[in-house]
Coordinates of C-alpha atoms in Angstrom, one line a residue:
M112 CA 39.5 9.8 29.5
R113 CA 37.8 7.2 29.6
D114 CA 34.9 6.6 33.2
P115 CA 36.2 4.6 35.6
V116 CA 33.6 1.0 35.1
P117 CA 33.6 -1.9 37.2
T118 CA 34.7 -5.5 35.8
E119 CA 33.6 -7.7 38.9
F120 CA 30.5 -7.4 41.0
G121 CA 31.3 -9.8 43.6
M122 CA 33.8 -7.3 45.7
P123 CA 32.4 -5.1 48.1
D124 CA 35.7 -2.4 47.8
G125 CA 36.4 -3.7 43.9
T126 CA 39.0 -4.9 44.2
G127 CA 40.2 -8.4 42.9
R128 CA 40.9 -9.9 40.2
R129 CA 38.7 -8.4 36.9
G130 CA 36.5 -10.8 36.2
I131 CA 36.1 -11.9 32.5
V132 CA 39.0 -9.2 31.5
D133 CA 41.1 -10.6 33.1
E134 CA 39.7 -14.5 31.9
F135 CA 39.7 -13.1 28.6
E136 CA 42.9 -11.7 28.9
Q137 CA 44.8 -15.6 30.6
A138 CA 42.8 -17.3 27.2
S139 CA 44.5 -15.3 25.1
V140 CA 47.6 -15.8 26.7
A141 CA 47.2 -18.8 26.8
G142 CA 45.8 -19.4 23.5
E143 CA 48.8 -17.6 21.5
G144 CA 51.0 -20.0 19.9
D145 CA 48.6 -22.7 19.0
F146 CA 48.2 -20.4 15.6
P147 CA 51.3 -19.3 13.8
E148 CA 50.0 -15.6 13.4
G149 CA 51.2 -12.7 11.5
P150 CA 52.4 -12.8 7.9
N151 CA 55.8 -13.5 9.3
A152 CA 54.3 -17.3 10.0
G153 CA 56.3 -20.7 9.6
P154 CA 56.0 -22.3 5.3
V155 CA 52.8 -24.9 5.8
E156 CA 53.7 -27.8 4.0
L157 CA 51.0 -30.4 2.4
P158 CA 51.7 -33.4 2.1
A159 CA 51.5 -36.1 -0.7
A160 CA 48.0 -36.9 -2.2
E161 CA 48.2 -40.8 -0.9
M162 CA 45.7 -42.5 1.3
G163 CA 48.1 -43.1 4.5
S164 CA 48.6 -39.1 4.1
L165 CA 44.9 -38.4 4.9
P166 CA 44.7 -38.0 8.1
D167 CA 47.5 -36.0 8.2
L168 CA 46.3 -33.7 4.9
A169 CA 43.2 -33.2 7.2
K170 CA 44.3 -31.5 10.4
I171 CA 46.9 -30.2 8.3
L172 CA 44.0 -27.5 6.2
S173 CA 41.7 -28.1 9.0
E174 CA 44.6 -26.0 12.0
L175 CA 46.4 -23.5 8.9
S176 CA 46.0 -20.1 10.0
P177 CA 44.6 -17.3 7.5
F178 CA 48.6 -16.0 7.0
Q179 CA 48.9 -19.5 6.4
R180 CA 46.3 -20.1 3.5
D181 CA 47.0 -18.7 0.5
R182 CA 50.4 -20.6 0.1
A183 CA 48.4 -23.7 1.6
A184 CA 46.1 -23.2 -1.4
A185 CA 49.2 -22.7 -3.9
Q186 CA 49.8 -25.8 -3.0
V187 CA 47.0 -27.4 -3.4
L188 CA 46.2 -26.3 -7.0
R189 CA 49.7 -27.2 -8.2
P190 CA 49.9 -30.1 -11.0
G191 CA 47.4 -33.1 -10.8
Y192 CA 47.2 -32.6 -7.1
I193 CA 43.3 -32.3 -7.1
R194 CA 43.4 -35.0 -9.6
K195 CA 45.0 -37.5 -7.0
L196 CA 42.8 -36.7 -4.2
L197 CA 39.9 -37.2 -5.4
E198 CA 40.9 -40.6 -7.3
I199 CA 42.0 -41.4 -3.9
F200 CA 38.1 -40.4 -3.2
R201 CA 36.8 -43.1 -5.3
Q202 CA 39.3 -45.6 -4.0
C203 CA 38.0 -45.5 -0.9
E204 CA 33.7 -44.8 -2.0
D205 CA 34.3 -48.5 -3.5
L206 CA 36.5 -49.9 -0.8
E207 CA 33.8 -48.1 1.8
D208 CA 35.8 -47.0 4.1
E209 CA 34.0 -44.4 6.3
E210 CA 37.4 -43.1 7.6
S211 CA 39.0 -42.8 4.8
L212 CA 35.8 -40.3 3.1
R213 CA 35.7 -38.8 7.0
H214 CA 38.7 -37.2 6.5
M215 CA 37.8 -36.5 2.2
Y216 CA 35.7 -34.6 3.7
F217 CA 37.4 -32.3 6.0
I218 CA 40.3 -32.1 3.6
V219 CA 37.3 -31.3 0.8
R220 CA 35.9 -29.0 2.7
G221 CA 39.3 -27.5 4.4
A222 CA 40.5 -26.9 0.6
I223 CA 37.8 -24.6 -0.5
M224 CA 37.5 -22.8 3.6
L225 CA 41.4 -21.4 2.3
N226 CA 38.9 -18.6 0.1
D227 CA 40.7 -19.0 -3.1
A228 CA 38.7 -18.5 -6.6
A229 CA 41.6 -20.7 -8.5
L230 CA 40.6 -22.7 -5.9
L231 CA 37.4 -23.5 -6.0
E232 CA 37.1 -22.9 -9.8
A233 CA 39.3 -25.9 -9.8
F234 CA 36.8 -28.0 -7.6
L235 CA 33.9 -27.4 -9.7
S236 CA 35.0 -28.5 -13.3
E237 CA 33.4 -30.1 -14.8
E238 CA 35.9 -33.2 -14.6
N239 CA 36.2 -32.4 -10.1
V240 CA 32.6 -31.3 -9.3
M241 CA 31.1 -34.6 -9.4
D242 CA 34.0 -36.6 -7.0
T243 CA 34.3 -32.9 -4.8
V244 CA 30.0 -32.8 -3.9
G245 CA 30.8 -36.5 -3.7
A246 CA 33.5 -35.9 -1.0
L247 CA 30.9 -33.3 1.0
E248 CA 28.3 -35.9 1.3
Y249 CA 30.0 -38.0 4.5
D250 CA 30.1 -35.5 6.8
P251 CA 30.3 -36.6 10.2
E252 CA 27.0 -34.4 11.7
L253 CA 24.7 -35.6 9.8
P254 CA 23.0 -38.2 10.5
E255 CA 23.0 -39.5 7.6
Q256 CA 24.6 -39.2 4.1
Q257 CA 23.9 -36.9 2.1
R258 CA 22.3 -37.6 -1.8
H259 CA 23.8 -34.3 -3.7
R260 CA 25.0 -36.1 -6.7
A261 CA 22.4 -37.7 -6.8
F262 CA 20.1 -34.5 -7.4
L263 CA 22.3 -32.9 -9.8
R264 CA 21.6 -35.6 -11.8
D265 CA 18.9 -37.3 -12.2
K266 CA 16.7 -33.5 -11.2
V267 CA 18.5 -31.1 -12.1
V268 CA 18.2 -30.5 -16.4
F269 CA 19.6 -27.9 -18.2
K270 CA 16.7 -26.2 -20.6
E271 CA 17.4 -24.4 -23.7
V272 CA 14.8 -22.0 -24.9
V273 CA 16.9 -21.0 -27.5
P274 CA 19.8 -23.1 -28.4
I275 CA 23.1 -21.4 -26.4
A276 CA 25.6 -22.6 -29.2
D277 CA 28.7 -21.1 -27.3
P278 CA 30.1 -24.1 -24.7
G279 CA 32.1 -22.4 -23.2
L280 CA 28.9 -20.3 -22.4
R281 CA 27.1 -23.5 -21.3
A282 CA 30.1 -24.4 -19.0
K283 CA 30.3 -20.7 -17.6
I284 CA 25.9 -21.7 -17.1
H285 CA 26.9 -25.0 -15.2
Q286 CA 29.5 -23.2 -12.2
T287 CA 26.7 -20.7 -11.9
Y288 CA 24.4 -23.0 -10.9
R289 CA 27.1 -25.3 -9.1
L290 CA 28.2 -22.0 -7.2
A291 CA 25.1 -20.9 -6.2
Y292 CA 23.9 -25.1 -4.8
L293 CA 27.1 -25.7 -3.1
K294 CA 26.9 -22.0 -1.1
D295 CA 22.9 -22.3 0.0
V296 CA 22.8 -26.3 -0.1
V297 CA 26.1 -28.2 0.8
L298 CA 28.4 -25.7 3.3
P299 CA 25.2 -23.0 4.6
R300 CA 26.7 -24.4 8.4
V301 CA 30.4 -24.3 8.1
L302 CA 31.1 -20.8 5.5
D303 CA 32.6 -18.2 6.9
D304 CA 31.5 -14.2 6.0
A305 CA 34.3 -14.5 4.0
T306 CA 33.9 -17.4 2.2
F307 CA 30.1 -16.8 1.7
A308 CA 31.5 -13.5 0.0
T309 CA 33.4 -14.7 -2.4
F310 CA 30.9 -17.3 -3.4
S311 CA 28.2 -14.9 -4.2
S312 CA 31.1 -12.8 -5.8
L313 CA 31.3 -15.4 -8.3
I314 CA 28.1 -15.7 -8.7
L315 CA 27.7 -12.1 -9.4
F316 CA 30.5 -11.5 -11.8
N317 CA 29.0 -15.4 -13.9
N318 CA 26.0 -13.8 -14.1
V319 CA 27.6 -10.7 -15.8
E320 CA 29.1 -12.7 -17.9
V321 CA 26.3 -14.2 -19.4
V322 CA 24.4 -11.3 -19.5
M323 CA 26.6 -9.0 -21.3
A324 CA 27.3 -12.8 -23.8
L325 CA 23.8 -13.2 -25.1
Q326 CA 23.2 -9.4 -24.9
N327 CA 26.2 -9.6 -27.7
D328 CA 24.8 -12.7 -29.8
A329 CA 23.1 -11.2 -32.2
R330 CA 20.7 -13.8 -33.0
F331 CA 19.4 -15.3 -29.6
L332 CA 16.7 -12.0 -29.0
P333 CA 15.2 -12.7 -32.0
D334 CA 15.4 -16.1 -31.7
L335 CA 13.7 -15.5 -28.5
F336 CA 10.8 -13.9 -29.4
E337 CA 10.2 -15.6 -32.4
R338 CA 9.7 -19.2 -30.8
L339 CA 7.1 -17.2 -28.0
K340 CA 4.7 -15.7 -30.8
A341 CA 5.0 -19.7 -32.6
T342 CA 4.9 -21.7 -29.7
G343 CA 0.6 -22.2 -28.0
P344 CA -0.1 -23.7 -24.5
G345 CA -1.2 -27.1 -25.9
D346 CA 2.9 -26.3 -27.6
E347 CA 6.1 -28.4 -26.3
G348 CA 8.3 -25.0 -24.4
W349 CA 5.2 -23.6 -23.9
Q350 CA 6.1 -23.1 -20.4
D351 CA 9.7 -22.3 -20.7
Q352 CA 8.7 -19.8 -22.7
V353 CA 6.2 -17.8 -21.9
M354 CA 6.2 -15.3 -18.7
M355 CA 3.3 -12.4 -17.8
R356 CA 1.4 -15.2 -19.8
V357 CA 2.3 -17.7 -17.2
L358 CA 0.2 -15.3 -14.6
K359 CA -2.4 -15.7 -16.5
D360 CA -3.5 -19.4 -17.5
G361 CA -0.4 -21.7 -15.5
S362 CA 0.1 -23.3 -12.5
D363 CA 1.2 -22.5 -8.8
E364 CA 4.2 -23.4 -9.7
L365 CA 4.5 -22.2 -13.0
R366 CA 3.3 -19.2 -11.8
Q367 CA 5.1 -18.7 -9.5
R368 CA 8.3 -19.3 -11.9
A369 CA 7.4 -16.5 -14.2
T370 CA 6.9 -13.9 -11.0
D371 CA 10.2 -14.4 -9.0
V372 CA 11.9 -14.0 -12.6
L373 CA 9.2 -10.5 -12.8
L374 CA 10.4 -10.0 -8.9
S375 CA 14.3 -9.7 -10.1
A376 CA 13.8 -7.4 -12.7
V377 CA 11.4 -5.6 -11.1
Q378 CA 14.4 -4.9 -8.0
H379 CA 16.8 -4.1 -11.2
D380 CA 14.5 -1.4 -11.8
A381 CA 11.2 -0.2 -11.9
T382 CA 10.8 2.1 -14.0
P383 CA 10.1 0.3 -17.0
F384 CA 7.2 -2.4 -16.0
R385 CA 5.7 1.2 -14.6
D386 CA 5.6 2.6 -17.5
F387 CA 4.8 -0.5 -19.0
F388 CA 1.4 -0.6 -16.9
T389 CA 0.9 2.9 -17.1
K390 CA 1.3 3.1 -21.2
Q391 CA 0.0 -0.6 -22.0
P392 CA -3.6 0.1 -20.3
E393 CA -6.1 -2.5 -22.0
T394 CA -3.2 -5.4 -20.6
D395 CA -4.1 -4.8 -18.0
Q396 CA -1.4 -7.1 -17.0
F397 CA -1.6 -5.7 -13.6
Q398 CA -4.4 -6.4 -13.2
L399 CA -3.4 -10.2 -14.1
L400 CA -0.5 -9.6 -10.6
L401 CA -2.6 -8.4 -8.1
R402 CA -4.8 -11.5 -8.7
P403 CA -3.2 -13.8 -6.2
L404 CA -3.8 -11.3 -3.9
L405 CA -7.7 -10.8 -5.0
S406 CA -8.1 -14.3 -5.4
G407 CA -6.3 -16.6 -3.1
G408 CA -2.9 -18.5 -4.4
D409 CA -0.1 -20.2 -3.1
V410 CA 1.3 -18.5 0.1
G411 CA 4.9 -17.7 -1.7
L412 CA 3.3 -16.6 -4.8
Q413 CA 1.7 -13.4 -2.3
E414 CA 4.6 -13.3 -0.5
S415 CA 6.0 -12.7 -4.0
V416 CA 3.8 -10.7 -5.5
L417 CA 3.5 -9.0 -2.5
E418 CA 7.4 -7.8 -2.5
I419 CA 6.4 -6.5 -6.5
L420 CA 4.1 -4.1 -5.5
R421 CA 6.0 -3.0 -2.3
A422 CA 9.4 -2.2 -5.6
L423 CA 6.7 -0.1 -7.8
L424 CA 5.0 1.0 -5.3
D425 CA 8.5 2.7 -3.7
P426 CA 8.8 7.0 -4.1
S427 CA 12.3 6.3 -3.4
T428 CA 12.7 4.3 -6.9
M429 CA 10.8 7.0 -9.4
T430 CA 13.4 9.6 -10.3
L431 CA 10.6 11.7 -12.5
K432 CA 8.0 13.5 -10.8
A433 CA 5.7 12.6 -13.9
E434 CA 6.7 8.6 -13.4
S435 CA 4.9 9.3 -10.3
N436 CA 2.3 10.4 -10.7
H437 CA 1.2 8.8 -12.8
F438 CA 1.7 4.7 -11.8
L439 CA 0.2 6.3 -7.9
E440 CA -2.7 8.0 -9.3
L441 CA -3.4 3.9 -11.6
F442 CA -2.9 2.0 -8.9
Y443 CA -5.0 5.3 -6.2
D444 CA -8.5 4.9 -9.0
K445 CA -8.0 1.4 -9.6
Y446 CA -6.6 -1.2 -8.0
I447 CA -5.9 -0.4 -4.2
A448 CA -10.7 -0.3 -3.7
Q449 CA -10.0 -4.3 -5.0
L450 CA -7.7 -5.1 -2.4
I451 CA -9.4 -3.4 0.3
A452 CA -12.8 -4.6 -0.8
V453 CA -11.3 -7.5 -0.9
L454 CA -10.7 -7.0 3.5
S455 CA -14.2 -5.9 3.8
D456 CA -16.2 -9.2 2.2
A457 CA -14.1 -11.1 4.3
C458 CA -15.8 -9.8 7.6
E459 CA -18.8 -9.4 6.3
P460 CA -20.9 -10.8 9.6
G461 CA -22.3 -15.1 8.8
R462 CA -20.7 -15.4 6.3
Q463 CA -18.4 -18.9 6.9
Q464 CA -14.9 -16.6 6.9
S465 CA -12.2 -19.2 6.3
D466 CA -14.0 -20.1 2.6
A467 CA -15.0 -17.5 1.9
P468 CA -14.0 -17.0 -1.8
G469 CA -11.5 -14.0 -2.0
A470 CA -10.4 -14.4 1.6
A471 CA -7.7 -16.6 1.7
P472 CA -6.2 -15.4 5.7
S473 CA -2.6 -15.2 3.9
A474 CA -4.2 -12.4 1.8
L475 CA -5.9 -10.1 4.0
A476 CA -2.5 -10.4 6.3
L477 CA -0.6 -9.5 3.0
I478 CA -2.5 -6.4 1.7
V479 CA -2.2 -5.1 5.6
D480 CA 1.4 -5.2 5.3
L481 CA 1.2 -3.3 2.2
L482 CA -1.6 -1.3 3.0
C483 CA 1.0 -0.1 5.8
F484 CA 4.1 1.0 3.4
C485 CA 1.4 3.0 1.6
V486 CA 0.8 5.2 4.6
Q487 CA 4.4 4.8 5.7
Q488 CA 5.2 6.6 2.0
H489 CA 2.7 8.0 0.1
S490 CA 1.6 10.8 1.8
Y491 CA -1.3 13.4 0.8
R492 CA -2.6 10.0 -1.8
I493 CA -3.2 7.8 1.5
K494 CA -4.5 10.7 3.2
Y495 CA -7.5 11.2 1.0
Y496 CA -7.9 7.5 0.2
V497 CA -8.4 7.5 4.5
L498 CA -10.8 9.9 4.4
R499 CA -12.5 9.4 1.5
N500 CA -13.1 5.7 2.1
N501 CA -13.1 4.8 5.7
V502 CA -9.6 2.6 5.4
V503 CA -8.9 2.6 8.8
E504 CA -12.6 1.5 9.4
K505 CA -12.6 -1.3 7.3
V506 CA -9.3 -2.1 8.3
L507 CA -9.6 -2.6 11.7
K508 CA -13.0 -4.9 10.3
L509 CA -10.7 -7.5 11.2
L510 CA -10.8 -7.1 15.0
N511 CA -13.4 -9.7 14.5
R512 CA -12.2 -12.6 12.5
R513 CA -10.7 -15.4 15.2
E514 CA -8.0 -16.1 13.6
K515 CA -5.5 -14.3 16.2
W516 CA -2.7 -13.8 14.0
L517 CA -5.0 -11.2 11.0
V518 CA -6.5 -9.3 14.5
V519 CA -2.6 -8.6 16.1
A520 CA -2.4 -7.4 11.8
A521 CA -5.3 -4.5 12.5
V522 CA -3.2 -3.6 15.3
R523 CA -0.4 -3.0 13.8
F524 CA -2.5 -1.1 11.4
L525 CA -3.2 1.1 13.4
R526 CA 0.0 0.9 15.3
T527 CA 1.8 2.5 12.1
C528 CA -1.0 5.3 11.5
I529 CA -0.2 6.3 15.6
G530 CA 3.9 5.6 14.5
L531 CA 3.7 8.9 11.9
K532 CA 2.5 10.9 14.5
D533 CA 0.8 13.1 11.6
D534 CA -1.7 15.3 13.5
F535 CA -4.2 14.1 10.5
Y536 CA -4.6 11.0 11.7
N537 CA -4.7 12.2 15.3
R538 CA -7.8 14.0 14.6
Y539 CA -9.2 11.0 12.2
L540 CA -8.8 8.4 15.0
V541 CA -10.5 10.6 17.6
R542 CA -12.7 12.1 15.6
N543 CA -14.6 8.4 14.8
N544 CA -14.1 7.4 17.8
L545 CA -11.7 3.7 15.9
F546 CA -9.0 3.3 19.6
E547 CA -13.4 1.2 20.6
P548 CA -12.9 -1.4 18.8
V549 CA -9.2 -2.5 20.1
L550 CA -9.3 -1.5 23.9
A551 CA -13.4 -3.9 23.8
T552 CA -11.3 -7.2 21.6
F553 CA -8.3 -5.7 23.7
L554 CA -10.9 -6.2 27.8
A555 CA -12.5 -9.2 25.6
N556 CA -8.6 -11.1 26.1
G557 CA -8.5 -10.5 29.4
E558 CA -5.6 -12.2 30.6
R559 CA -4.0 -13.5 28.8
Y560 CA -0.5 -13.6 27.6
N561 CA -0.5 -13.5 24.1
L562 CA 0.7 -11.6 21.3
L563 CA -2.9 -9.6 20.4
N564 CA -2.4 -7.8 24.6
S565 CA 1.1 -7.1 24.0
A566 CA 0.7 -5.2 20.8
V567 CA -1.9 -3.5 22.5
L568 CA 0.2 -2.6 25.0
E569 CA 3.1 -1.3 23.0
M570 CA 0.8 0.9 21.3
V571 CA -1.1 2.2 24.8
E572 CA 3.0 2.8 25.8
Y573 CA 4.1 4.4 22.5
V574 CA 1.7 7.0 22.8
R575 CA 2.2 8.0 26.9
K576 CA 6.1 8.4 25.3
E577 CA 5.8 10.2 23.0
N578 CA 3.4 12.3 24.8
I579 CA 1.1 12.5 22.6
K580 CA -1.2 14.5 23.4
P581 CA -4.7 14.4 21.7
L582 CA -4.3 10.5 22.0
I583 CA -3.7 10.6 25.9
S584 CA -6.7 12.7 26.0
H585 CA -9.6 10.3 24.5
L586 CA -8.1 7.8 26.3
V587 CA -8.0 9.0 29.1
E588 CA -11.4 10.6 28.9
Q589 CA -13.5 7.8 27.8
F590 CA -12.1 5.1 28.6
G591 CA -10.1 4.9 31.6
G592 CA -13.0 3.7 33.8
R593 CA -12.9 0.9 31.7
L594 CA -9.4 0.6 31.6
A595 CA -8.3 1.2 34.9
G596 CA -9.4 -2.5 36.2
C597 CA -6.1 -3.9 33.7
D598 CA -3.8 -3.5 36.8
Y599 CA -1.6 -6.5 36.4
V600 CA 0.4 -3.8 34.0
D601 CA 1.1 -0.5 35.6
T602 CA 1.1 1.2 31.8
F603 CA -2.8 3.1 32.2
R604 CA -1.7 4.0 35.3
N605 CA 0.8 5.9 33.6
L606 CA -1.3 7.3 31.0
K607 CA -3.4 8.6 33.6
L608 CA -0.5 9.7 35.4
K609 CA 0.5 12.1 31.6
Y610 CA -2.7 12.9 31.0
E611 CA -3.4 14.4 34.6
Q612 CA 0.9 16.0 33.9
N613 CA 0.0 18.0 30.7
Q614 CA -3.9 19.2 32.4
E615 CA -1.6 20.3 35.2
W616 CA 1.1 22.0 32.2
G617 CA -1.8 23.3 30.5
A618 CA -3.8 25.0 33.6
A619 CA -0.4 27.0 34.2
G620 CA 0.1 28.0 30.8
E621 CA 4.1 25.8 30.2
H622 CA 4.8 23.9 28.2
D623 CA 2.2 23.9 26.2
A624 CA 3.1 23.4 23.3
L625 CA 6.8 21.7 23.5
P626 CA 7.5 18.6 21.6
T627 CA 9.1 15.6 22.4
P628 CA 12.8 15.4 21.6
S629 CA 11.6 12.0 20.1
T630 CA 9.1 13.4 17.8
V631 CA 11.0 16.2 16.7
A632 CA 13.2 13.6 15.3
A633 CA 10.8 11.5 14.0
Q634 CA 8.9 15.2 12.7
H635 CA 12.9 15.8 11.3
A636 CA 13.0 12.7 9.1
L637 CA 9.7 12.4 8.3
A638 CA 10.5 15.3 6.6
E639 CA 13.7 14.4 5.2
S640 CA 12.2 11.6 4.0
R641 CA 9.4 13.8 1.9
Q642 CA 12.0 16.0 0.5
R643 CA 14.3 14.4 -0.5
R644 CA 11.4 13.5 -3.3
D645 CA 9.5 17.0 -2.7
E646 CA 9.5 17.0 -6.8
R647 CA 8.3 13.6 -7.3
S648 CA 5.0 13.6 -5.2
L649 CA 3.3 16.4 -4.6
D650 CA 3.1 20.6 -3.4
K651 CA 3.1 22.2 -0.1
D652 CA -0.6 23.8 -0.2
E653 CA -1.7 19.4 -0.8
E654 CA 1.0 18.9 2.3
D655 CA -0.7 21.4 5.1
Y656 CA -4.0 20.8 4.4
F657 CA -3.6 17.4 6.4
S658 CA -1.6 20.1 8.9
K659 CA -3.6 22.1 10.4
E660 CA -4.0 22.9 13.2
D661 CA -7.8 22.7 15.0
D662 CA -6.6 25.5 17.3
D663 CA -6.3 29.0 15.8
E664 CA -2.4 30.2 17.6
D665 CA -2.5 32.7 20.1
D666 CA -2.2 36.0 20.5
G667 CA 1.0 37.5 22.2
S668 CA 0.8 41.3 21.0
G669 CA -1.3 41.6 23.8
G670 CA 0.2 41.5 26.5
A671 CA 3.2 42.5 24.9
A672 CA 1.7 45.7 24.9
A673 CA 0.6 45.7 27.7
G674 CA 4.3 44.9 29.6
V675 CA 5.3 47.7 27.7
S676 CA 6.6 50.6 30.3
G677 CA 7.2 54.4 28.7
R678 CA 6.4 57.8 29.6
V679 CA 4.1 59.9 28.1
A680 CA 4.3 63.8 27.0
N681 CA 2.4 65.3 25.1
G682 CA 1.1 62.8 23.2
V683 CA 4.0 60.3 22.4
A684 CA 4.7 57.4 23.9
H685 CA 8.2 56.2 24.4
P686 CA 9.3 52.7 26.3
M687 CA 12.1 52.3 28.1
G688 CA 14.1 49.7 29.5
S689 CA 12.3 46.4 28.9
V690 CA 9.9 44.0 28.8
T691 CA 10.5 40.9 31.4
G692 CA 8.5 38.0 31.2
T693 CA 6.3 39.4 28.0
F694 CA 7.4 39.2 24.5
S695 CA 9.3 42.9 23.2
L696 CA 7.6 44.4 20.5
R697 CA 10.4 46.3 19.6
S698 CA 13.4 43.1 19.6
L699 CA 13.7 40.3 20.8
V700 CA 17.0 41.9 22.3
D701 CA 16.4 44.2 24.7
Y702 CA 20.0 46.5 25.8
D703 CA 20.4 48.7 29.4
D704 CA 19.8 52.3 29.1
D705 CA 23.0 53.7 29.4
E706 CA 21.5 57.4 28.7
D707 CA 20.7 59.7 31.4
E708 CA 17.3 59.3 32.7
D709 CA 15.2 63.3 30.4
T710 CA 13.5 65.1 32.9
A711 CA 10.7 66.6 32.2
D712 CA 8.8 70.4 33.1
G713 CA 5.6 70.3 33.7
D714 CA 5.4 74.3 31.6
K715 CA 8.0 73.4 29.3
G716 CA 7.2 69.9 28.4
M717 CA 10.1 66.8 27.0
Q718 CA 13.5 67.7 27.3
K719 CA 15.8 67.6 24.2
R720 CA 18.0 64.3 25.1
G721 CA 21.8 65.2 25.4
P722 CA 24.2 63.3 23.7
K723 CA 25.6 60.2 24.5
P724 CA 28.8 60.3 26.8
A725 CA 31.5 58.4 24.8
R726 CA 32.4 55.3 26.8
Q727 CA 34.9 55.2 29.4
P728 CA 38.5 53.5 27.7
G729 CA 38.9 50.0 30.0
S730 CA 34.9 49.2 31.0
P731 CA 33.4 47.0 30.6
L732 CA 30.8 46.1 27.5
K733 CA 26.9 46.0 28.3
R734 CA 25.3 43.0 27.8
P735 CA 22.4 42.2 25.9
R736 CA 19.7 41.1 28.3
L737 CA 17.4 37.8 26.4
S738 CA 13.4 38.8 26.6
I739 CA 11.5 36.5 24.9
T740 CA 9.0 33.5 26.9
Q741 CA 8.8 30.2 27.0
S742 CA 5.0 30.8 24.8
E743 CA 6.9 33.7 22.4
A744 CA 9.3 30.6 22.3
V745 CA 7.0 27.9 21.3
R746 CA 5.2 30.5 18.9
L747 CA 8.1 30.6 16.7
W748 CA 9.0 27.3 16.6
R749 CA 5.4 26.4 15.2
C750 CA 6.1 29.2 12.4
S751 CA 10.0 27.6 11.2
P752 CA 9.7 25.7 8.6
R753 CA 9.9 22.1 9.6

C-alpha cells in the first residue's frame, strides 16, 4: 500500500481539489483528440507538392502524431515527391517569397523529424542535399538567414591523401559528413531524442562501412605508408599525411588535428598505444604527447592531451597485469616527475607567475586534474610517489597563485585525497600539517561567498559527516581557536560538537571503532573496484603496507577471563553458566545448563555427574543467548576481509 501523500497544502484540513494532480488530469482530458493517438489513428493524406498547398503541408507535417509518421514518410518517399518540393523551393528563392520559404523550412524540418532513415538518405543524396540545406536556412526563429550552403560549397574541401577509386565509397564519406553537419550545426535545437539517435546510428554505420571498405582495399594502406615515407615537411600534402610527427613540428591547429585522431584511436583501444610507448622508448613519443602540458599551448590541445592520458592510465582498461605494470612503471618512473616539476616551478617565490615559461594556468589546472585521477584510480603506486616526493605539499603551492580558480584546484586535490577515506592519506595529512595552508588561505579570504569559501566549507563538512576521527581531532585541536570566529556558518561549530561527542564515546569505551554506513559503503566500493583489477595492480602485502593501524588492537582476553565463572575442585576449573558483558572463551553462543548442579563433598571431592535427563515431550527448546560485547563486535569487524 502506498503511503498517503498530500497533493495540495493550501487546505488545512486536506480536503478540496488535489492541486496540480487535478490540473494535470484535466489538461490531459482537454488535450484528448488534439492528435489522433494509437495504432488505429485516422489515415493521413499529404496534399500534392504545389505552391498553393505549402501552408497545409507545413501544418500537417508539424502536427503529426507518432503513429502517423510512418504513413506520412511513405507518402513523402513516393517517386518524384521530394524532387517537386525542392523545385518549388528554388522557385520561391527566385521570387524572394519569404512566406513560402518559411513554409518550406517547416516542411523540410517536419520531413526530417519523421525519423525515417530512407527519407534522410533521400534528402541528403548528391542531387538533393544543397536544396535541403538551403530550405533549412530560412528558420523564422533566427534573426538572420544562415549560410550553410556557402560553407559546404566553399569552406569544406575533401582531401584525398590516397585516392579512393570507388565513387560509391566517396559518396558515403560525403553523406556521413553532411549527416554530422546537419545533426551538430543545422538542427541541434529541434532534434528530439529519437531522431538524434537515428542520426548517430547512421553516422556510426557509415563509418564502419567506410573503414571496412578501406581495410578490404589491397592497395590503400601500402600506398598510404609509401606516401608518408616519401614526403618531407616542405612537400605539398605533408600536413595531411603525418600524425605523430605533427605533434613535434606542427602548428597548434595541426597538432590539434593529430591529437583528435589519436584520442579517437586511444578511446577505441588503448592497448596498442601502451605497447608502442613501452617497447619503443627511443622514439620518446610519450614526451611529445606531454609537451602541451609541459611547455604551454592551445587550451583545447591541452584538454585533448589530458583525455588521452586518462585513457592510457585507466587501469580498468588494462586487461593484462604485465601491460599495467610496464606502462605505469614507465609513467611513474620517467614522466610524472616532469608534471610535478611544472607545478613547483610555477609557484616559486619571486617569479612572475603568469609569465613563467611552461606554467600556463590552464596547464596547471589540468595537471591537478590528472593527479586527482591518479589518486582515485591507482593504489600503491601513487601512494609511494606521494610519500616519497611530497606531492600534496607541491600541489598546495598553488594556494599562493593569484588565479583563484587555481587555488580552488589545489583544494580539490586535497578533497580528493580525503574522499578516499584511506588511513594512509589521513595519517599523511595530519603528520605533515597539510590543512594549515588551506585554512590560512580560507581565513585570509574572509567572509566572501566565493568558490574558495564554498570548497573549504564543503571539505570540512564532509569530514564531519563521515566522522573521519583523525581529521576531526586534528582540525579541532590545531585550528579550533582560529576557526571559532567563523560563526556565519554552522560548519565549524558542528565540527567541534562532533569532536566532543567522539571524546565522550571514547571515554565511555563505546562506539570507538564503528564506521559510519557511508564509510562502509565507500570502503566496499573501493574494494570492489580494486578487486576487479587485483591481478593487474598489486599484491595484498603492498596494499596492507599503507593500511596498518597506528594503534595495536586491544587485547580482550583479560576481560573475558575475568568474567568466566566456575568452580575449582582438586585444581580443575569448570566453566559454568554464561558470560555476561564479556566475551566467552568457550564460544560466542552460550546455552543454558539443563543439568543439575553438582554437589560437592568436602571429604570426597567432586561427585561424578549423573546422566543428563531426557527432554520431556512437548517441552519447549531452550533458546541460546548471545554473549558478545560491542568491543568484540568491533574486533570481529576489523578482522573481517574488506
